Coordinates of C-alpha atoms in Angstrom, one line a residue:
Chain G
M1 CA 104.8 91.6 96.6
I2 CA 104.4 94.9 94.9
E3 CA 101.0 95.8 93.4
I4 CA 100.7 98.9 91.3
Q5 CA 97.2 100.1 90.2
N6 CA 96.7 102.9 87.6
L7 CA 99.7 104.9 88.8
K8 CA 99.9 108.4 87.4
K9 CA 102.3 111.3 88.0
V10 CA 102.0 114.7 86.5
F11 CA 104.8 117.3 87.1
E12 CA 103.6 120.9 86.5
G13 CA 101.3 119.8 83.6
V14 CA 103.8 117.3 82.2
T15 CA 102.8 113.6 82.5
A16 CA 105.7 111.6 83.7
I17 CA 103.9 108.3 84.0
E18 CA 100.3 107.2 83.2
D19 CA 98.1 104.3 83.9
I20 CA 100.8 102.0 85.2
S21 CA 99.4 98.7 86.6
L22 CA 101.6 95.7 87.4
K23 CA 102.4 93.1 90.0
I24 CA 105.9 92.1 91.0
S25 CA 106.2 88.9 92.9
K26 CA 108.4 88.6 96.0
G27 CA 111.9 87.3 95.2
E28 CA 111.9 88.2 91.5
V29 CA 114.1 90.5 89.5
F30 CA 111.9 92.9 87.6
V31 CA 113.6 95.1 85.0
L32 CA 112.2 98.5 84.0
L33 CA 113.4 99.3 80.5
G34 CA 112.7 102.6 78.8
P35 CA 114.3 105.6 77.1
N36 CA 115.3 108.7 79.0
G37 CA 112.2 110.5 80.3
A38 CA 110.1 107.3 80.1
G39 CA 109.3 107.5 83.8
K40 CA 111.5 104.8 85.3
T41 CA 113.0 107.1 88.0
T42 CA 109.6 108.6 88.8
T43 CA 108.1 105.1 89.3
I44 CA 111.0 104.1 91.6
R45 CA 110.6 107.4 93.6
I46 CA 106.9 106.7 94.1
L47 CA 107.5 103.1 95.2
T48 CA 110.1 104.2 97.7
C49 CA 107.7 106.8 99.0
I50 CA 109.9 109.8 98.2
I51 CA 107.2 111.4 96.1
K52 CA 103.5 110.8 95.9
P53 CA 101.6 109.9 92.8
T54 CA 99.0 112.2 91.2
G55 CA 96.7 109.3 90.7
G56 CA 96.5 105.5 91.4
I57 CA 98.0 103.6 94.3
A58 CA 100.7 101.1 95.0
Y59 CA 101.0 98.5 97.8
I60 CA 104.2 97.0 99.0
D61 CA 103.7 93.9 101.0
G62 CA 100.1 95.0 101.3
M63 CA 101.1 98.4 102.8
S64 CA 99.8 101.5 101.0
I65 CA 102.3 104.0 99.9
F66 CA 100.0 106.7 101.2
D67 CA 99.5 105.4 104.7
E68 CA 102.6 103.4 105.6
S69 CA 105.4 105.2 103.9
K70 CA 107.7 105.0 106.9
R71 CA 107.4 101.2 107.1
I72 CA 107.8 100.9 103.4
R73 CA 111.0 102.9 103.4
K74 CA 112.4 100.8 106.2
I75 CA 112.1 97.6 104.0
S76 CA 113.3 99.3 100.8
G77 CA 116.8 100.0 99.7
L78 CA 117.5 102.5 96.9
L79 CA 120.4 103.1 94.6
T80 CA 119.7 106.5 93.1
E81 CA 120.5 107.4 89.5
N82 CA 123.2 109.9 90.6
P83 CA 124.4 108.7 94.0
G84 CA 125.9 111.4 96.2
F85 CA 128.0 111.2 99.3
Y86 CA 129.5 113.5 101.9
E87 CA 132.7 113.8 100.1
R88 CA 134.8 114.9 103.1
F89 CA 133.7 111.9 105.1
N90 CA 135.2 108.5 104.6
A91 CA 133.2 105.4 103.4
V92 CA 132.6 104.1 106.9
D93 CA 131.2 107.4 108.2
N94 CA 129.0 107.8 105.2
L95 CA 127.6 104.2 105.7
R96 CA 127.3 104.6 109.5
F97 CA 125.1 107.7 109.0
F98 CA 122.7 106.0 106.6
S99 CA 122.6 102.8 108.7
K100 CA 121.5 104.8 111.7
L101 CA 118.8 106.6 109.7
Y102 CA 117.5 103.1 108.8
G103 CA 117.4 102.3 112.5
M104 CA 120.0 99.6 112.4
D105 CA 121.3 98.2 115.7
E106 CA 124.5 100.0 116.6
N107 CA 126.2 96.7 117.5
I108 CA 125.9 95.2 114.1
I109 CA 126.4 98.3 111.9
D110 CA 130.2 97.9 111.8
E111 CA 130.1 94.2 111.1
D112 CA 127.7 94.7 108.2
I113 CA 129.7 97.6 106.8
K114 CA 132.9 95.4 106.9
E115 CA 131.1 92.5 105.1
Y116 CA 129.7 94.7 102.3
L117 CA 132.9 96.7 101.8
E118 CA 134.8 93.5 101.5
I119 CA 132.4 92.1 98.9
F120 CA 132.9 95.2 96.8
H121 CA 136.6 95.5 97.4
L122 CA 136.4 98.8 99.2
W123 CA 137.5 97.7 102.7
E124 CA 141.1 98.7 102.2
R125 CA 140.1 102.3 101.4
R126 CA 137.4 102.6 104.1
Y127 CA 139.1 105.5 105.9
E128 CA 139.8 107.6 102.8
P129 CA 137.5 110.6 102.1
V130 CA 134.9 109.6 99.5
G131 CA 135.8 112.6 97.5
N132 CA 139.0 110.7 96.5
F133 CA 137.0 107.8 95.1
S134 CA 136.6 107.1 91.4
K135 CA 133.1 107.2 89.9
G136 CA 133.0 103.4 89.9
M137 CA 134.0 103.2 93.6
K138 CA 131.3 105.7 94.5
Q139 CA 128.8 103.6 92.6
K140 CA 129.8 100.5 94.5
L141 CA 129.6 102.4 97.8
A142 CA 126.1 103.6 96.8
L143 CA 125.1 100.0 96.2
V144 CA 126.4 99.1 99.7
R145 CA 124.4 102.0 101.1
A146 CA 121.2 100.6 99.4
L147 CA 121.8 97.1 100.9
I148 CA 123.3 97.8 104.3
H149 CA 120.0 97.5 106.2
D150 CA 119.1 94.2 104.5
P151 CA 116.0 95.5 102.8
E152 CA 113.4 93.2 101.3
Y153 CA 112.8 95.4 98.2
I154 CA 115.8 96.8 96.4
Y155 CA 115.5 99.5 93.8
L156 CA 118.5 99.9 91.6
D157 CA 118.6 102.8 89.1
E158 CA 121.3 102.0 86.6
P159 CA 123.5 100.0 89.0
T160 CA 126.3 99.2 86.6
A161 CA 126.5 102.6 84.9
S162 CA 130.1 103.9 85.2
L163 CA 131.4 100.5 86.4
D164 CA 134.2 98.7 84.6
P165 CA 133.3 95.3 83.1
E166 CA 134.8 93.3 86.0
T167 CA 132.9 95.2 88.7
S168 CA 129.8 95.1 86.6
K169 CA 130.0 91.4 86.7
I170 CA 130.4 91.4 90.5
V171 CA 127.3 93.6 90.8
R172 CA 125.3 91.4 88.4
D173 CA 126.3 88.3 90.2
F174 CA 125.4 90.0 93.5
I175 CA 122.0 90.9 92.2
R176 CA 121.5 87.2 91.4
E177 CA 122.6 86.3 94.9
L178 CA 120.1 88.8 96.3
K179 CA 117.4 87.0 94.3
S180 CA 118.5 83.6 95.6
R181 CA 118.2 85.1 99.2
G182 CA 114.6 85.9 98.4
K183 CA 115.0 89.6 97.9
T184 CA 112.9 91.5 95.3
V185 CA 114.9 93.6 93.0
I186 CA 113.5 96.3 90.8
L187 CA 116.1 97.3 88.3
S188 CA 116.1 100.2 85.9
T189 CA 118.6 99.9 83.2
H190 CA 119.6 100.9 79.7
N191 CA 121.9 97.9 79.5
L192 CA 119.8 95.3 77.5
T193 CA 122.3 92.5 77.9
E194 CA 122.2 93.0 81.7
A195 CA 118.4 93.1 81.6
E196 CA 118.2 89.8 79.7
Y197 CA 120.7 88.2 82.0
L198 CA 119.0 89.2 85.2
A199 CA 115.3 89.7 84.5
D200 CA 112.6 87.4 85.5
H201 CA 110.1 89.9 84.1
I202 CA 110.6 93.0 82.0
G203 CA 108.4 96.0 81.9
V204 CA 109.0 98.3 78.9
L205 CA 108.1 101.8 80.0
N206 CA 107.5 104.8 77.8
T207 CA 105.3 106.9 80.1
R208 CA 102.9 103.9 80.0
I209 CA 103.8 100.2 80.2
V210 CA 104.1 99.3 76.5
A211 CA 104.9 95.6 77.1
M212 CA 105.5 93.3 79.9
G213 CA 106.6 89.7 80.4
T214 CA 109.5 87.4 80.6
P215 CA 112.3 88.1 78.1
E216 CA 111.2 85.0 76.1
D217 CA 107.6 86.1 76.2
L218 CA 108.5 89.5 74.8
K219 CA 110.5 88.0 72.1
S220 CA 107.9 85.7 70.8
R221 CA 105.1 88.3 71.3
I222 CA 106.9 91.0 69.3
F223 CA 108.5 89.1 66.5
G224 CA 106.6 85.8 66.7
K225 CA 108.3 82.4 66.4
R226 CA 110.3 82.2 63.3
V227 CA 111.6 78.8 62.1
V228 CA 114.3 78.8 59.5
I229 CA 114.9 75.8 57.3
E230 CA 118.0 75.9 55.1
F231 CA 117.8 73.5 52.2
Q232 CA 119.2 72.6 48.8
G233 CA 117.0 71.9 45.8
D234 CA 114.1 73.4 43.8
A235 CA 112.7 76.5 45.4
D236 CA 109.4 76.0 43.6
K237 CA 109.0 72.7 45.2
A238 CA 109.6 74.3 48.6
K239 CA 107.0 76.9 47.8
A240 CA 104.4 74.3 46.9
I241 CA 105.0 72.4 50.1
M242 CA 104.5 75.6 52.2
E243 CA 101.3 76.4 50.3
E244 CA 100.1 72.8 50.9
L245 CA 100.9 73.1 54.6
R246 CA 99.1 76.5 54.8
V247 CA 101.9 78.2 56.7
V248 CA 102.9 81.8 56.6
Y249 CA 106.4 81.8 55.1
Q250 CA 109.0 83.8 53.4
L251 CA 111.2 82.2 50.8
E252 CA 114.7 83.4 50.4
R253 CA 117.7 82.0 48.5
G254 CA 118.4 78.5 50.0
K255 CA 116.1 79.0 52.9
V256 CA 112.5 79.2 54.0
I257 CA 111.4 81.2 57.0
I258 CA 108.1 80.1 58.6
L259 CA 106.3 82.4 61.0
N260 CA 104.5 80.8 64.0
P261 CA 104.4 77.4 62.2
G262 CA 101.7 75.7 64.3
I263 CA 103.0 72.4 62.9
K264 CA 105.9 70.4 64.2
N265 CA 109.2 71.1 62.6
S266 CA 109.6 67.4 61.9
V267 CA 106.4 67.3 59.8
I268 CA 107.6 70.2 57.6
V269 CA 111.1 68.7 57.3
G270 CA 109.6 65.2 56.5
K271 CA 107.5 66.7 53.8
M272 CA 110.5 68.5 52.2
V273 CA 112.7 65.4 52.3
E274 CA 109.8 63.3 50.8
N275 CA 109.7 65.8 47.9
G276 CA 113.5 65.4 47.2
L277 CA 114.8 68.5 49.0
D278 CA 118.0 68.3 51.0
V279 CA 117.5 69.9 54.4
D280 CA 120.8 71.2 55.9
Y281 CA 119.7 73.1 59.0
V282 CA 116.6 73.8 61.1
Y283 CA 116.7 76.5 63.7
E284 CA 114.6 79.1 65.4
E285 CA 115.6 82.7 64.5
R286 CA 116.7 84.5 67.7
H287 CA 116.1 88.2 68.3
S288 CA 118.0 90.1 70.8
L289 CA 116.3 92.1 73.6
E290 CA 117.7 95.2 71.9
E291 CA 115.7 94.5 68.7
I292 CA 112.6 94.0 70.8
Y293 CA 113.2 97.1 72.9
L294 CA 113.9 99.3 69.9
R295 CA 110.8 98.0 68.1
L296 CA 108.6 98.7 71.2
V297 CA 109.9 102.1 71.9
S298 CA 109.7 103.3 68.3
N299 CA 106.1 102.0 68.1
H300 CA 105.1 103.9 71.2
G301 CA 107.5 106.9 71.0
Chain C
M1 CA 108.9 111.7 116.6
D2 CA 112.1 109.6 116.8
R3 CA 114.8 111.5 118.8
S4 CA 117.6 109.3 117.5
Q5 CA 116.9 110.3 113.9
I6 CA 117.1 114.0 114.9
I7 CA 120.4 113.4 116.7
T8 CA 121.8 111.4 113.7
I9 CA 121.1 114.3 111.4
Y10 CA 122.4 116.9 113.9
R11 CA 125.7 115.0 114.5
K12 CA 126.3 114.5 110.8
D13 CA 125.7 118.1 110.0
L14 CA 127.9 119.3 112.9
K15 CA 130.7 117.0 111.8
E16 CA 130.3 118.3 108.3
I17 CA 130.4 121.9 109.5
L18 CA 133.5 121.3 111.5
T19 CA 135.4 119.7 108.6
L20 CA 135.2 123.1 106.8
A21 CA 138.2 125.1 108.0
T22 CA 136.6 128.5 107.2
V23 CA 133.5 127.7 109.2
K24 CA 135.5 126.3 112.1
Y25 CA 137.7 129.4 112.3
S26 CA 134.7 131.8 112.0
F27 CA 133.3 130.0 115.1
I28 CA 136.4 130.9 117.0
F29 CA 137.4 134.3 115.6
F30 CA 134.1 136.1 115.0
P31 CA 132.9 135.7 118.6
L32 CA 136.4 136.5 119.9
I33 CA 136.7 139.7 117.9
F34 CA 133.1 140.6 118.9
L35 CA 133.9 140.0 122.6
F36 CA 137.0 142.3 122.5
I37 CA 134.9 145.1 120.9
M38 CA 132.2 144.7 123.5
L39 CA 134.8 144.7 126.3
F40 CA 136.5 147.7 124.9
I41 CA 133.2 149.6 124.6
I42 CA 132.1 148.8 128.1
L43 CA 135.6 149.6 129.4
L44 CA 135.4 153.1 127.8
T45 CA 131.9 153.6 129.3
H46 CA 133.2 152.6 132.7
N47 CA 136.3 154.9 132.5
A48 CA 134.2 157.8 131.3
L49 CA 131.9 157.4 134.3
L50 CA 134.8 156.9 136.7
A51 CA 136.3 160.2 135.6
N52 CA 133.0 162.0 136.2
N53 CA 133.1 163.8 139.6
Q54 CA 129.6 165.2 139.4
L55 CA 127.7 161.9 139.7
T56 CA 127.3 159.8 142.8
D57 CA 128.3 156.2 142.8
I58 CA 124.6 155.1 142.8
A59 CA 123.9 157.3 139.7
K60 CA 127.1 155.9 138.1
L61 CA 126.0 152.4 138.8
R62 CA 122.5 153.0 137.5
F63 CA 123.9 154.5 134.2
F64 CA 126.5 151.8 133.9
S65 CA 123.8 149.2 134.4
Y66 CA 121.6 150.9 131.7
M67 CA 124.4 150.9 129.2
A68 CA 125.7 147.4 129.9
T69 CA 122.2 146.0 129.7
N70 CA 121.4 147.7 126.4
Y71 CA 124.6 146.3 124.9
L72 CA 123.4 142.8 125.7
I73 CA 121.1 142.8 122.7
F74 CA 124.1 143.0 120.5
F75 CA 125.1 139.5 121.5
G76 CA 122.3 138.3 119.2
I77 CA 124.5 139.3 116.2
I78 CA 126.8 136.4 116.9
P79 CA 124.4 133.5 116.5
L80 CA 122.4 135.3 113.7
S81 CA 125.5 135.8 111.6
L82 CA 127.0 132.4 112.2
A83 CA 123.8 130.4 112.0
S84 CA 122.6 132.1 108.8
T85 CA 125.7 131.2 106.9
I86 CA 125.5 127.5 108.0
S87 CA 121.7 127.0 107.6
S88 CA 121.5 128.6 104.2
Y89 CA 123.8 125.8 102.9
S90 CA 122.2 123.1 105.0
I91 CA 119.5 121.7 102.7
V92 CA 121.1 123.2 99.5
G93 CA 124.2 121.3 100.5
E94 CA 122.4 118.0 100.6
K95 CA 121.0 118.8 97.1
T96 CA 124.3 119.8 95.7
Q97 CA 126.0 116.7 97.0
R98 CA 123.0 114.6 95.8
T99 CA 122.6 113.1 99.3
I100 CA 119.1 114.4 99.8
E101 CA 117.4 111.6 97.9
P102 CA 119.1 108.8 99.8
I103 CA 118.2 110.6 103.0
L104 CA 114.5 111.0 102.0
A105 CA 114.5 107.3 101.1
T106 CA 115.2 106.3 104.7
P107 CA 112.4 106.1 107.3
I108 CA 113.1 109.6 108.5
E109 CA 110.1 112.0 108.9
D110 CA 110.1 115.5 107.6
S111 CA 109.9 117.0 111.1
E112 CA 112.9 114.9 112.3
F113 CA 114.9 116.0 109.4
F114 CA 114.0 119.6 109.8
I115 CA 114.7 119.7 113.6
G116 CA 118.1 117.9 113.1
K117 CA 118.9 120.5 110.5
M118 CA 117.9 123.3 112.8
L119 CA 120.0 122.1 115.7
A120 CA 123.2 121.8 113.7
P121 CA 123.7 125.5 113.4
F122 CA 121.8 126.4 116.6
I123 CA 123.8 124.5 119.2
P124 CA 127.4 125.5 118.3
T125 CA 126.4 129.1 117.7
M126 CA 124.6 129.3 121.0
I127 CA 127.6 127.8 122.8
A128 CA 129.9 130.4 121.2
T129 CA 127.4 133.1 122.1
Y130 CA 127.1 132.0 125.8
I131 CA 130.9 131.7 126.2
V132 CA 131.2 135.3 125.0
A133 CA 128.2 136.5 127.1
I134 CA 129.7 134.9 130.2
F135 CA 133.0 136.8 129.7
Y136 CA 131.1 140.0 129.1
T137 CA 128.9 139.5 132.2
L138 CA 131.9 138.8 134.5
F139 CA 133.8 141.8 133.1
V140 CA 130.8 144.1 133.6
D141 CA 130.4 142.9 137.1
Y142 CA 134.1 143.3 137.8
L143 CA 133.9 146.9 136.5
S144 CA 130.7 147.7 138.3
L145 CA 132.3 146.8 141.7
S146 CA 134.1 150.1 141.5
F147 CA 130.6 151.8 141.7
G148 CA 129.7 149.7 144.7
G149 CA 127.4 147.1 143.2
L150 CA 126.8 144.3 140.6
V151 CA 124.9 144.8 137.4
F152 CA 124.3 141.2 136.3
P153 CA 122.4 139.0 136.3
N154 CA 119.2 141.0 136.2
L155 CA 115.8 140.1 134.8
V156 CA 116.7 141.7 131.4
W157 CA 119.9 139.6 131.2
Y158 CA 118.0 136.4 131.8
V159 CA 115.3 137.2 129.2
I160 CA 117.7 138.4 126.6
I161 CA 120.4 135.7 127.0
L162 CA 118.1 132.7 127.8
I163 CA 115.0 133.5 125.7
F164 CA 115.2 136.4 123.3
I165 CA 118.6 135.5 121.6
P166 CA 118.0 131.7 121.3
F167 CA 114.5 132.1 119.9
S168 CA 115.5 134.9 117.5
T169 CA 118.2 132.6 116.3
I170 CA 115.7 129.8 115.8
L171 CA 113.5 132.1 113.8
M172 CA 116.3 133.1 111.6
I173 CA 117.4 129.5 111.1
L174 CA 113.8 128.4 110.3
L175 CA 113.4 131.2 107.7
T176 CA 116.8 130.3 106.1
L177 CA 116.0 126.6 106.1
I178 CA 112.7 127.3 104.4
F179 CA 114.4 129.1 101.6
S180 CA 117.2 126.6 101.5
S181 CA 114.7 123.8 101.0
R182 CA 113.0 125.6 98.1
A183 CA 116.1 127.2 96.5
L184 CA 116.8 125.9 93.0
D185 CA 120.5 126.7 93.1
P186 CA 123.2 127.3 95.8
R187 CA 123.8 130.9 95.0
S188 CA 120.3 132.1 95.6
A189 CA 120.3 130.4 99.0
Q190 CA 123.4 132.2 100.0
Q191 CA 122.1 135.5 98.8
F192 CA 118.9 135.0 100.8
S193 CA 120.9 134.3 104.0
A194 CA 122.7 137.6 103.5
I195 CA 119.5 139.5 103.0
I196 CA 117.4 137.9 105.8
I197 CA 119.9 139.0 108.5
V198 CA 119.5 142.7 107.6
P199 CA 116.0 143.3 109.0
L200 CA 116.8 141.4 112.1
L201 CA 120.0 143.4 112.6
V202 CA 118.0 146.6 112.1
V203 CA 115.6 145.5 114.9
F204 CA 118.6 144.9 117.2
I205 CA 120.2 148.3 116.5
M206 CA 117.0 150.2 116.7
S207 CA 116.2 148.7 120.1
M208 CA 119.6 149.7 121.2
T209 CA 119.8 153.2 120.0
Q210 CA 116.2 154.4 120.4
Y211 CA 115.1 153.1 123.8
A212 CA 116.3 151.9 127.1
I213 CA 115.7 148.2 127.2
T214 CA 113.2 147.4 129.9
S215 CA 112.3 144.1 131.2
F216 CA 108.7 144.6 130.0
M217 CA 110.0 145.3 126.5
V218 CA 112.2 142.2 126.3
V219 CA 109.6 140.0 127.7
L220 CA 107.1 141.3 125.1
M221 CA 109.6 140.9 122.3
S222 CA 110.5 137.4 123.4
V223 CA 106.9 136.3 123.6
L224 CA 106.4 137.6 120.1
I225 CA 109.5 135.9 118.8
I226 CA 108.3 132.6 120.4
I227 CA 104.9 132.9 118.7
F228 CA 106.6 133.7 115.4
D229 CA 108.9 130.6 115.9
I230 CA 105.9 128.3 116.3
I231 CA 104.1 129.8 113.3
V232 CA 107.1 129.7 111.0
Y233 CA 108.0 126.1 112.2
R234 CA 104.5 124.9 111.2
I235 CA 104.7 126.7 107.9
A236 CA 108.2 125.3 107.3
L237 CA 106.9 121.7 107.8
R238 CA 103.9 122.3 105.6
I239 CA 105.8 123.7 102.7
F240 CA 108.7 121.2 103.0
N241 CA 108.0 119.4 99.8
R242 CA 110.0 116.3 99.0
E243 CA 108.9 116.4 95.4
I244 CA 110.3 119.9 94.7
I245 CA 113.5 119.0 96.6
V246 CA 114.2 115.9 94.6
S247 CA 112.8 116.8 91.2
R248 CA 113.4 120.5 90.7
W249 CA 117.1 120.8 91.6
R250 CA 119.3 122.2 88.9

């Protein structure tokens, strides 16, 4: 479990993050959403013990980032925003080097490298200098580097950036598989569809945490529940019914939109039918994560 | 401190160094050219003494020994020149390639990283220096036989070759690594490596031209260099700042 308490980081007088407190349960996919400069990378760097916070504290599996940074780094895997490699080395040599730094057993390093390179379709090109790789191939290799030592906590900063759609899908499916293996994934992304697809919880970050919850929670919290009833008939009658039911509503041509109804849809529909209105459709208005994100970020920008 | 982490960094750096053709050839040709120059100078000295009919063999041997011993200090130029070029790029290179953050995310400690980075330029340059120094030593002894005695090894030889030159090299590598870790762009790191070698070379040349190198002098200089090494190493670790390294790189 990751527990963050009042985390703050100031770089030369500029506040990167402030008063961040949250808990991430073991085995969940937590998505950090936020615009550029919101503090996503800084948060990840603090949690992976690369830099120290100016204030606050974080615990990973009960271990303090101040006192047990070496142990924390051992159980963490990091995909950095701009992953770099030794371009004159091949993929295997690059991975061997990092595996050794993670203290992996020499006997299993090569087996694990093979397994991961095959998953990401890089095995055939394992002996080519990484400098010859495309951006997407390097991104996949960086992902392998983050996972090679089988970490419990995996921090992925824009994992599908610069990947083609097919490889992005492989990565997304793999993240889901990691979750099913009980790994905790902290994902920073601008890709809202990806966030919605993968996230158990989302934290919208804009120096501070401006909202947090499951994707569904965020939707209902930001826009509320909006039930749309499309009907045919007298609009005044519909208006009178809504007034009688004391709901917050908005009447448009051929439809009434009810905000957080508090009454069962069947009761509202029953009343409308009783009063001679023809109800065609009843549905809940859906908002995309993008709308929620843009609303949150613009409110706290 | 985990020795395997140090070795991993050292081996990786060495492999990286040796994949650069320019560096690989400078490791071969620079010491080789230097060796020929030194052999030529000592041969000229020997021939001049041999042609002198006024001096006894004992006086010739003494003078030859004095010159050959003084020249020893020049062998410090090999590791200083080679190591400064490599170590200036060392940490800057990790930053340029954006491999520094993935390294710092592993369980490596700052001291392990730093020592590994120090060894990578130190070991190959010292090997090159020792090979050259051995040839020089054998050649000097071969020439000195004509004066009826051997010059090397003497106490000054041991102190210069085994203590003074290695520890001077370590000092230079440490200073360059400090700057490399704090440099904000590759060019400034390279400029620093070019500048830092100048005062060290001046010390070498002054010690050669002004005074006869005595065993007391080299022991004193070596002790001072070792003390400096310890101080600079501690400073280097204290100011090695992960935050600056990952967040202030251009």
